[in-house]
Short mmCIF file of C-alpha atoms and ligand atoms in Angstrom, two decimals:
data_model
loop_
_atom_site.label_atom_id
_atom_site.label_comp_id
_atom_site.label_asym_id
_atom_site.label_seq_id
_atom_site.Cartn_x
_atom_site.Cartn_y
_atom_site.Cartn_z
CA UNK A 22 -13.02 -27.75 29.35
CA UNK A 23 -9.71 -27.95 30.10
CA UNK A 24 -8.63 -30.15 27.35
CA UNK A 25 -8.77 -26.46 25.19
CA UNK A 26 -6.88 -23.63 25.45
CA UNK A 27 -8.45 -19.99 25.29
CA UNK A 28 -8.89 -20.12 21.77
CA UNK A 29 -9.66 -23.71 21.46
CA UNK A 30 -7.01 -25.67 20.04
CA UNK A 31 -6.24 -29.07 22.06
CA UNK A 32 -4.08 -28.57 25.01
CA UNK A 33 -1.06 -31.18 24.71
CA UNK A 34 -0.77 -31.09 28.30
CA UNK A 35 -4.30 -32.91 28.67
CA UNK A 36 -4.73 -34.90 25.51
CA UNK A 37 -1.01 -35.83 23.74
CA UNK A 38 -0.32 -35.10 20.43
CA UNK A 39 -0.73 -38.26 18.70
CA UNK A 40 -4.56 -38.38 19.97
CA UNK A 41 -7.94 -35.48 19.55
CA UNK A 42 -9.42 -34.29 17.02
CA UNK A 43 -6.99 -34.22 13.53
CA UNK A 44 -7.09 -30.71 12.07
CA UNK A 45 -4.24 -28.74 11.70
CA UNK A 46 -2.02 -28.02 14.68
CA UNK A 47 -5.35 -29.58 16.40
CA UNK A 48 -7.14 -26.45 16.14
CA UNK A 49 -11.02 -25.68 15.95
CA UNK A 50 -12.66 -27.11 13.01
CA UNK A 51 -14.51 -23.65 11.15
CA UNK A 52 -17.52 -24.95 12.53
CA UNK A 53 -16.40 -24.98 15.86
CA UNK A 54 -16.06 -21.36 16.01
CA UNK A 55 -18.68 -17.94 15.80
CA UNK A 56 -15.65 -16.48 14.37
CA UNK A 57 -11.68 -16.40 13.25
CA UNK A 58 -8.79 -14.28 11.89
CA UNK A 59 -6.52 -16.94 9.77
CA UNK A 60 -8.29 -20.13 8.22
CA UNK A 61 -5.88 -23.12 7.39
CA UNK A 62 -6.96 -24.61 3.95
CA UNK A 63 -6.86 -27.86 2.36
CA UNK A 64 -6.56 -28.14 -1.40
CA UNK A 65 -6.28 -31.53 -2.61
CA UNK A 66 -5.91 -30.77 -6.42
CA UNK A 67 -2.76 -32.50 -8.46
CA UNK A 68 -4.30 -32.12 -11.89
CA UNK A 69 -1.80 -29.58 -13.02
CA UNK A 70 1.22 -31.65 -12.23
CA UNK A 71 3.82 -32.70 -15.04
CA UNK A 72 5.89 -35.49 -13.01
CA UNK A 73 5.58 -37.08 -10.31
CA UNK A 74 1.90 -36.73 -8.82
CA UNK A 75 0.40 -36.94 -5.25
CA UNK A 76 0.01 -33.70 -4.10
CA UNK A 77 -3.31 -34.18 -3.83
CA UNK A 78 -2.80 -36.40 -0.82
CA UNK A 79 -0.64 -33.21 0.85
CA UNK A 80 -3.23 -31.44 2.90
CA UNK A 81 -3.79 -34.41 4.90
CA UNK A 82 -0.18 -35.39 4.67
CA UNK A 83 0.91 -32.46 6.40
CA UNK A 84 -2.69 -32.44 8.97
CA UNK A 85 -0.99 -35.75 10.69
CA UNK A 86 2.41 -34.06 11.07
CA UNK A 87 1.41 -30.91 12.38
CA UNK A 88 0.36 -33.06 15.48
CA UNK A 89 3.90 -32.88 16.32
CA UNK A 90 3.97 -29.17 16.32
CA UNK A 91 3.71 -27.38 19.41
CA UNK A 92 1.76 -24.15 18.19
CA UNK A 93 0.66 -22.72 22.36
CA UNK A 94 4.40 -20.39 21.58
CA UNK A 95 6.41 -19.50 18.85
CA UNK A 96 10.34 -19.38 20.25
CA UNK A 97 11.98 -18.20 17.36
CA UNK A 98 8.75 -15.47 16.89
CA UNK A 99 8.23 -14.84 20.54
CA UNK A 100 4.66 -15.10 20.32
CA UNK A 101 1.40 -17.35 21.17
CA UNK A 102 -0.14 -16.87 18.27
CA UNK A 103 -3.07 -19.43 19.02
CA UNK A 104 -3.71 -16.39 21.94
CA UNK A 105 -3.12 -13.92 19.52
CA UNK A 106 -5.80 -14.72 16.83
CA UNK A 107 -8.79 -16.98 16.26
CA UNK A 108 -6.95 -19.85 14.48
CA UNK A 109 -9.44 -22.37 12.59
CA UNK A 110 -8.58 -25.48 10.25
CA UNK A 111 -11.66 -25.06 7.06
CA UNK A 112 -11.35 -28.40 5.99
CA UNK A 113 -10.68 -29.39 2.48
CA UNK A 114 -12.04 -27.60 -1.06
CA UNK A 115 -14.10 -29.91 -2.96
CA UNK A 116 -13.16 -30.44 -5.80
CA UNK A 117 -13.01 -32.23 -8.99
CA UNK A 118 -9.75 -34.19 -10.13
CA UNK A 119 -10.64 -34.23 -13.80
CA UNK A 120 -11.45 -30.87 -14.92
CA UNK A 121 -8.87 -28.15 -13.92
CA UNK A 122 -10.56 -25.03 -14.97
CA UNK A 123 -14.00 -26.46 -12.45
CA UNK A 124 -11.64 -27.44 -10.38
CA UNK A 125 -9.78 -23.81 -10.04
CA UNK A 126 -13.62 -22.33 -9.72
CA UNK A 127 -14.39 -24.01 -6.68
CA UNK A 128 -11.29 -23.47 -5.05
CA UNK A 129 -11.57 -20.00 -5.90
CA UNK A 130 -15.64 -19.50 -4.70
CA UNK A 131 -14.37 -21.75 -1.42
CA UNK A 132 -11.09 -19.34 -0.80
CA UNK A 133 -13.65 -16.13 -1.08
CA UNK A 134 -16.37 -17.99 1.17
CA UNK A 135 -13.74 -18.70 4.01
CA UNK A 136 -12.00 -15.47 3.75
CA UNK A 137 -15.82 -13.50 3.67
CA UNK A 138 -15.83 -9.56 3.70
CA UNK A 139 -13.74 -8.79 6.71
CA UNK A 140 -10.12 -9.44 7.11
CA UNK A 141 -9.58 -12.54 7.47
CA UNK A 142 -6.57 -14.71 5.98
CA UNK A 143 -6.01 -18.13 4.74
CA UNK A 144 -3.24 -20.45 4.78
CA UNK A 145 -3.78 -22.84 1.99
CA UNK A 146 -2.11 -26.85 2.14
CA UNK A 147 -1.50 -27.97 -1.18
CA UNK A 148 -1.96 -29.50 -3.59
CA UNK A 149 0.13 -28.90 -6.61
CA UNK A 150 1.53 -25.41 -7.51
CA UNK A 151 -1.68 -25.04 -9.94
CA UNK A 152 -3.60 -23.88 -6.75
CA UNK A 153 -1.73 -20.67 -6.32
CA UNK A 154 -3.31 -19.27 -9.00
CA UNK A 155 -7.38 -19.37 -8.33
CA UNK A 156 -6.56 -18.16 -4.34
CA UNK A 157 -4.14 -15.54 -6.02
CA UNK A 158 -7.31 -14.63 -7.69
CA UNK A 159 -9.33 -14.99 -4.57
CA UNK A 160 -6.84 -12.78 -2.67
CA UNK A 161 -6.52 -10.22 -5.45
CA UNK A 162 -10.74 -9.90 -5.14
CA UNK A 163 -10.22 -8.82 -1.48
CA UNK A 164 -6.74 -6.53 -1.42
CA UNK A 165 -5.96 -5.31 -4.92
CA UNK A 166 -2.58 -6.16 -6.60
CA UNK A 167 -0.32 -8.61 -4.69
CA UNK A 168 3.47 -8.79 -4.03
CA UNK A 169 4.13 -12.22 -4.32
CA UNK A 170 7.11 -14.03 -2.48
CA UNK A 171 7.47 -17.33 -4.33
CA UNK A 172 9.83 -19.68 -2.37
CA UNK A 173 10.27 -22.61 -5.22
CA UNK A 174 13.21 -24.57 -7.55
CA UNK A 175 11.30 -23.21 -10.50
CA UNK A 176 10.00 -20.06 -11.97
CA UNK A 177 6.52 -21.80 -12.37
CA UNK A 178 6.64 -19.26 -15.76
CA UNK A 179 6.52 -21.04 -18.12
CA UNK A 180 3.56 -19.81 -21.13
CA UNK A 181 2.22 -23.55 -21.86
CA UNK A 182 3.04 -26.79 -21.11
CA UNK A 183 1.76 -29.26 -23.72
CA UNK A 184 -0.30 -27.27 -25.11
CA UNK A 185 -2.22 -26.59 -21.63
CA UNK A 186 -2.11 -22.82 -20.21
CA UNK A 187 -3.13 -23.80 -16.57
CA UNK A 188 -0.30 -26.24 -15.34
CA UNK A 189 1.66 -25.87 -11.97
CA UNK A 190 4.82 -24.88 -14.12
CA UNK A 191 2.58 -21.77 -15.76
CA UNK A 192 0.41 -20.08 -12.69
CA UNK A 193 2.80 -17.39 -12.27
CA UNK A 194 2.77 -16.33 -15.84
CA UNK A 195 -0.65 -16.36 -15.87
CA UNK A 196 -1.21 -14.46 -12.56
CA UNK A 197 0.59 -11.56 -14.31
CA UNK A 198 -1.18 -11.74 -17.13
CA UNK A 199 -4.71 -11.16 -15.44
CA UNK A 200 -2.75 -8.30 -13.47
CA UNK A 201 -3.38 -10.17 -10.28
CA UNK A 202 0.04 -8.95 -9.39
CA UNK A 203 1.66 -5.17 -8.17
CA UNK A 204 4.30 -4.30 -10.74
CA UNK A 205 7.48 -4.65 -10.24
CA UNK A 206 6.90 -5.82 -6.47
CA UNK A 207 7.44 -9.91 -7.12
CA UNK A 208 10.59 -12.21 -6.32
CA UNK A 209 11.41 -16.19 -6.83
CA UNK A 210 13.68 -17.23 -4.23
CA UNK A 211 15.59 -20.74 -4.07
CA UNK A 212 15.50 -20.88 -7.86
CA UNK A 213 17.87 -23.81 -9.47
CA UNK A 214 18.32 -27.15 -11.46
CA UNK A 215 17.62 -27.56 -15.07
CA UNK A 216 14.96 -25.52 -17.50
CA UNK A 217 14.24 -26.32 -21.16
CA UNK A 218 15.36 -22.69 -22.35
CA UNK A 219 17.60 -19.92 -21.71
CA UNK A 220 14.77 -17.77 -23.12
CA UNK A 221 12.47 -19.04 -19.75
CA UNK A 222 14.51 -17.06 -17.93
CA UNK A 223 14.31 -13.97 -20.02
CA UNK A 224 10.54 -13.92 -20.42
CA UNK A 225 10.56 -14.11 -16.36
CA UNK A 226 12.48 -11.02 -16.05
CA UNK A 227 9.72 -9.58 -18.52
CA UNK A 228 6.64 -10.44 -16.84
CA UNK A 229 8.26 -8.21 -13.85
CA UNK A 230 10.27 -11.02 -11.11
CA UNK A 231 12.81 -10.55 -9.52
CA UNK A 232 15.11 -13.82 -8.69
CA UNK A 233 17.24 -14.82 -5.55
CA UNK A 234 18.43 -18.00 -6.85
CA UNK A 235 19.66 -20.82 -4.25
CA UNK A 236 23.06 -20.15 -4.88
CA UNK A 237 22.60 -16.58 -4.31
CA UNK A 238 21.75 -17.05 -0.88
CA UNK A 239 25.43 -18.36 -0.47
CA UNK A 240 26.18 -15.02 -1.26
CA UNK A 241 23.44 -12.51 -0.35
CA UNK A 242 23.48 -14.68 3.39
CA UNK A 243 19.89 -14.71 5.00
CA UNK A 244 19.64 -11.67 5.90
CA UNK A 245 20.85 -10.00 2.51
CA UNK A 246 17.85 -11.97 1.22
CA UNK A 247 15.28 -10.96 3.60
CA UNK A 248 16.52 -7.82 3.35
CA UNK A 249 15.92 -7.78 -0.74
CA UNK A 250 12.38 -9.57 -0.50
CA UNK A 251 11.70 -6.49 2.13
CA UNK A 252 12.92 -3.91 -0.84
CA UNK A 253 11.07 -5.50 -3.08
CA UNK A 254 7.60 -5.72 -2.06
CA UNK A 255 7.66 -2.42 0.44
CA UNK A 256 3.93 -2.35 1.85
CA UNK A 257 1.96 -3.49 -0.45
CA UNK A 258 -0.60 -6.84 0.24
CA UNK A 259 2.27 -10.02 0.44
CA UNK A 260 1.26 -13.06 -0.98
CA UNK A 261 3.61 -15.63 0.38
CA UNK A 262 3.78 -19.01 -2.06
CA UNK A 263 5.70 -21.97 -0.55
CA UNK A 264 6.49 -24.86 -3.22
CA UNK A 265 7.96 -27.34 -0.50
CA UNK A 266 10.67 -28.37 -3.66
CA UNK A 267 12.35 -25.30 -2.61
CA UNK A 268 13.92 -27.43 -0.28
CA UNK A 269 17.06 -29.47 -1.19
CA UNK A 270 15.52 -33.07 -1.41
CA UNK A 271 17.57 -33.85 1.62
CA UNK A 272 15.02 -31.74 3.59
CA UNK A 273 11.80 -32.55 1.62
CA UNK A 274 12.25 -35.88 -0.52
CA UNK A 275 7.90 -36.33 -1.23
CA UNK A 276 7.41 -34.35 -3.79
CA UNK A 277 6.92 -34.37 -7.31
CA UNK A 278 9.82 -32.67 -8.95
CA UNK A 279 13.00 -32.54 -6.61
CA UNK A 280 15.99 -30.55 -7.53
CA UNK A 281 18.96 -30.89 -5.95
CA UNK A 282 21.24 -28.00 -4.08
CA UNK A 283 18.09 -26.43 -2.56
CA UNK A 284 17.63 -24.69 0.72
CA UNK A 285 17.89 -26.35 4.14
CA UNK A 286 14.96 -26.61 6.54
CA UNK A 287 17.15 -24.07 9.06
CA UNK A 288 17.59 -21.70 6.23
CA UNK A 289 14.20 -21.52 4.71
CA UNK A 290 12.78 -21.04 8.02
CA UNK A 291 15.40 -18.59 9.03
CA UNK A 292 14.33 -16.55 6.10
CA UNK A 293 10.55 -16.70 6.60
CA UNK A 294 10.99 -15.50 10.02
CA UNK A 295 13.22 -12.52 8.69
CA UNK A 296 9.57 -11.47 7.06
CA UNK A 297 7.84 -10.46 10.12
CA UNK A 298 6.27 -7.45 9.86
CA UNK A 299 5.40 -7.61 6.27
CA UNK A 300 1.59 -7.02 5.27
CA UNK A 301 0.95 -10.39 4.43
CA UNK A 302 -2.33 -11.44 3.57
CA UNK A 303 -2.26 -14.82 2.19
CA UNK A 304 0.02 -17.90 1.93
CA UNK A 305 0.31 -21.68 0.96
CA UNK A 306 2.44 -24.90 1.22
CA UNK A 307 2.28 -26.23 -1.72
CA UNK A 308 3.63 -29.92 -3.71
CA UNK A 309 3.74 -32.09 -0.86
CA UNK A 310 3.29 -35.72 -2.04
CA UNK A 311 3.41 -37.64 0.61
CA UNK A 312 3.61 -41.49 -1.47
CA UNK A 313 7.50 -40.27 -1.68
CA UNK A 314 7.94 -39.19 1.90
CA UNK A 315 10.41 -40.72 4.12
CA UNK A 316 9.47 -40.56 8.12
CA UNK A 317 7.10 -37.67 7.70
CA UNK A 318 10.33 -35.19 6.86
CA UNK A 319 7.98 -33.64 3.61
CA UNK A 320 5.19 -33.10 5.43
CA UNK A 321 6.57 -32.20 8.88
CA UNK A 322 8.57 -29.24 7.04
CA UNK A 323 5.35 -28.17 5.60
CA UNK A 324 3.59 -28.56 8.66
CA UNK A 325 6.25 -26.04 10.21
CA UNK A 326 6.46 -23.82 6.96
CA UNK A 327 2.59 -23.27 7.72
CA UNK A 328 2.61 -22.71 11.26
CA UNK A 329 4.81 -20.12 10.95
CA UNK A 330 3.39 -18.24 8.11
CA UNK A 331 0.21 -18.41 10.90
CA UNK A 332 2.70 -17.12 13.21
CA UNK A 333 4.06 -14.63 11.17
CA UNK A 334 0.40 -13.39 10.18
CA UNK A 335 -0.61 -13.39 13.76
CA UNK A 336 1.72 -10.70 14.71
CA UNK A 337 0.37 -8.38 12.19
CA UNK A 338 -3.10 -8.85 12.71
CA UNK A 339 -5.18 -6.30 14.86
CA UNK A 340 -6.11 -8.71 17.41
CA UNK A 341 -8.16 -11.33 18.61
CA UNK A 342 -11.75 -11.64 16.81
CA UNK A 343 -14.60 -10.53 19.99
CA UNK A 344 -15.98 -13.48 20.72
CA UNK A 345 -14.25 -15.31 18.90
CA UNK A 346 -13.27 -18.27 21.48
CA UNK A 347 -13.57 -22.22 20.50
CA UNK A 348 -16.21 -24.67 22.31
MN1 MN B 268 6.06 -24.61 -7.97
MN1 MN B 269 8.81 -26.45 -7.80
#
């Protein structure tokens, strides 16, 4: 057995990272396991997209790159979080891609089957933005009202789009809506590039978010940011939402609607790591289309943005599951 480590993920020093078994990070499949703490997700849906599509093809998109990662210790975290918690890979939701509102109830009744009744977290691979909203739902079942920390170029706001209320450019306004939110405890960051209406931004500020826009962070620096997200949300549950276009298209060219002047890789991951010790109990990676990807740099940066939000969860969890160990 010693191709594993403790908790069962494939050591690289036995079997290299190109080769094994092709989950995330080459952890345990679900299966593999009698029990875990943080479940990585796939959630091939693109149905709620309004440009470029592919999104659907993200969660195994950013599976193949995370064989590059090297997840026994996190430098930047000082921590093995593989050691720390019982790390699984769940597979991908089934789902339909023709019928958004089925498809959002099965990704919701999967989310709530992998998370069960005990603590556990999930890390979802997306998928377009639409996603966020049935495991918002999922996540609001378990914890109550959420802080959300929404890492995107756009609000994701808007009321309709075409007529259609459940889009990837509307989730957040209907999250609010259903009160899956805490008041007053939600922030955009990396927010830029063109919207149809002066008024979008308005009826933002309305529904209750706060916004760091990219520019800001020219401003605020990294840690004035992290520093205002830690304000913000205080201890309530953190939901952390990752649309990969928060990126400047230098750093993440596959997906579907790039804006430019976003964040670099080194500051967005600068910033996530400035979150550690936040209560968060739920995350995703979201828009990565791989069709437009250049040499894997889309879906390695979502790879990363994933592994550390494992990381980051890992530090705050109670400890390793009893029993918990991989065959
Ligand atoms: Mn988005
Ligand atoms: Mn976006």
């Amino acid at each position: 057995m010693t191709d594993f480590t403790p908790m069962g993920a494939l050591d690289a020093t036995q079997v290299p990272r190109f080769a094994g078994r092709g989950t995330f990070a080459r952890v345990p499949e679900i299966r593999d396991v009698s029990d875990y703490d943080i479940a990585l997700l796939g959630v091939p849906f693109d149905g709620g997209t309004s440009y470029r599509p592919g999104a659907r093809f993200g969660p195994m998109g950013i599976r193949q790159a995370s064989r590059h990662l090297r997840p026994r210790f996190h430098v930047d975290l000082d921590v093995a979080p593989l050691e720390q918690v019982q790390v699984v890979d769940a597979g991908d939701v089934p789902c339909t891609p023709y019928d958004t509102t089925s498809a959002l109830r099965s990704i919701e009744g999967f989310a709530r089957d992998v998370a069960g009744n005990r603590n556990r977290r999930i890390v979802a691979l997306g998928g377009d933005h639409t996603v966020a909203l049935p495991l918002l739902r999922a996540a609001h079942q378990q914890h109550g009202p959420i802080a959300l920390v929404h890492f995107d170029a756009h609000l994701d706001t808007w009321d309709t789009y075409f007529d259609a209320p459940t889009t990837h450019g509307t989730v957040f306004r209907r999250a609010a809506e259903e009160g899956l939110l805490a008041q007053d405890k939600s922030i955009h960051l990396g927010i830029r590039g063109p919207i149809y209406d002066r008024l979008d931004l308005v009826e933002d500020a309305k529904l209750g978010f706060r916004v760091i826009r990219a520019g800001d962070l020219d401003v605020l620096g990294i840690d004035g940011a992290a520093d205002a997200v830690r304000r913000r949300v205080g201890d309530a549950p953190v939901y952390v939402s990752v649309d990969i276009d928060v990126l400047d298209p230098a750093f993440a060219p596959g997906t579907g609607t790039p804006e430019m002047g976003g964040f670099t890789g080194r500051e967005l991951l600068h910033l996530l790591r400035r979150l550690q010790g936040l209560n968060m109990i739920g995350g995703d990676v979201v828009e990565t289309a791989p069709a437009y990807d250049h040499a894997e740099i889309t879906c390695l940066a979502a790879a990363t943005v994933a592994f550390d939000l494992v990381t980051l969860m890992s530090k705050t969890h109670s400890g390793p599951t009893p029993g918990g160990t991989g065959q």
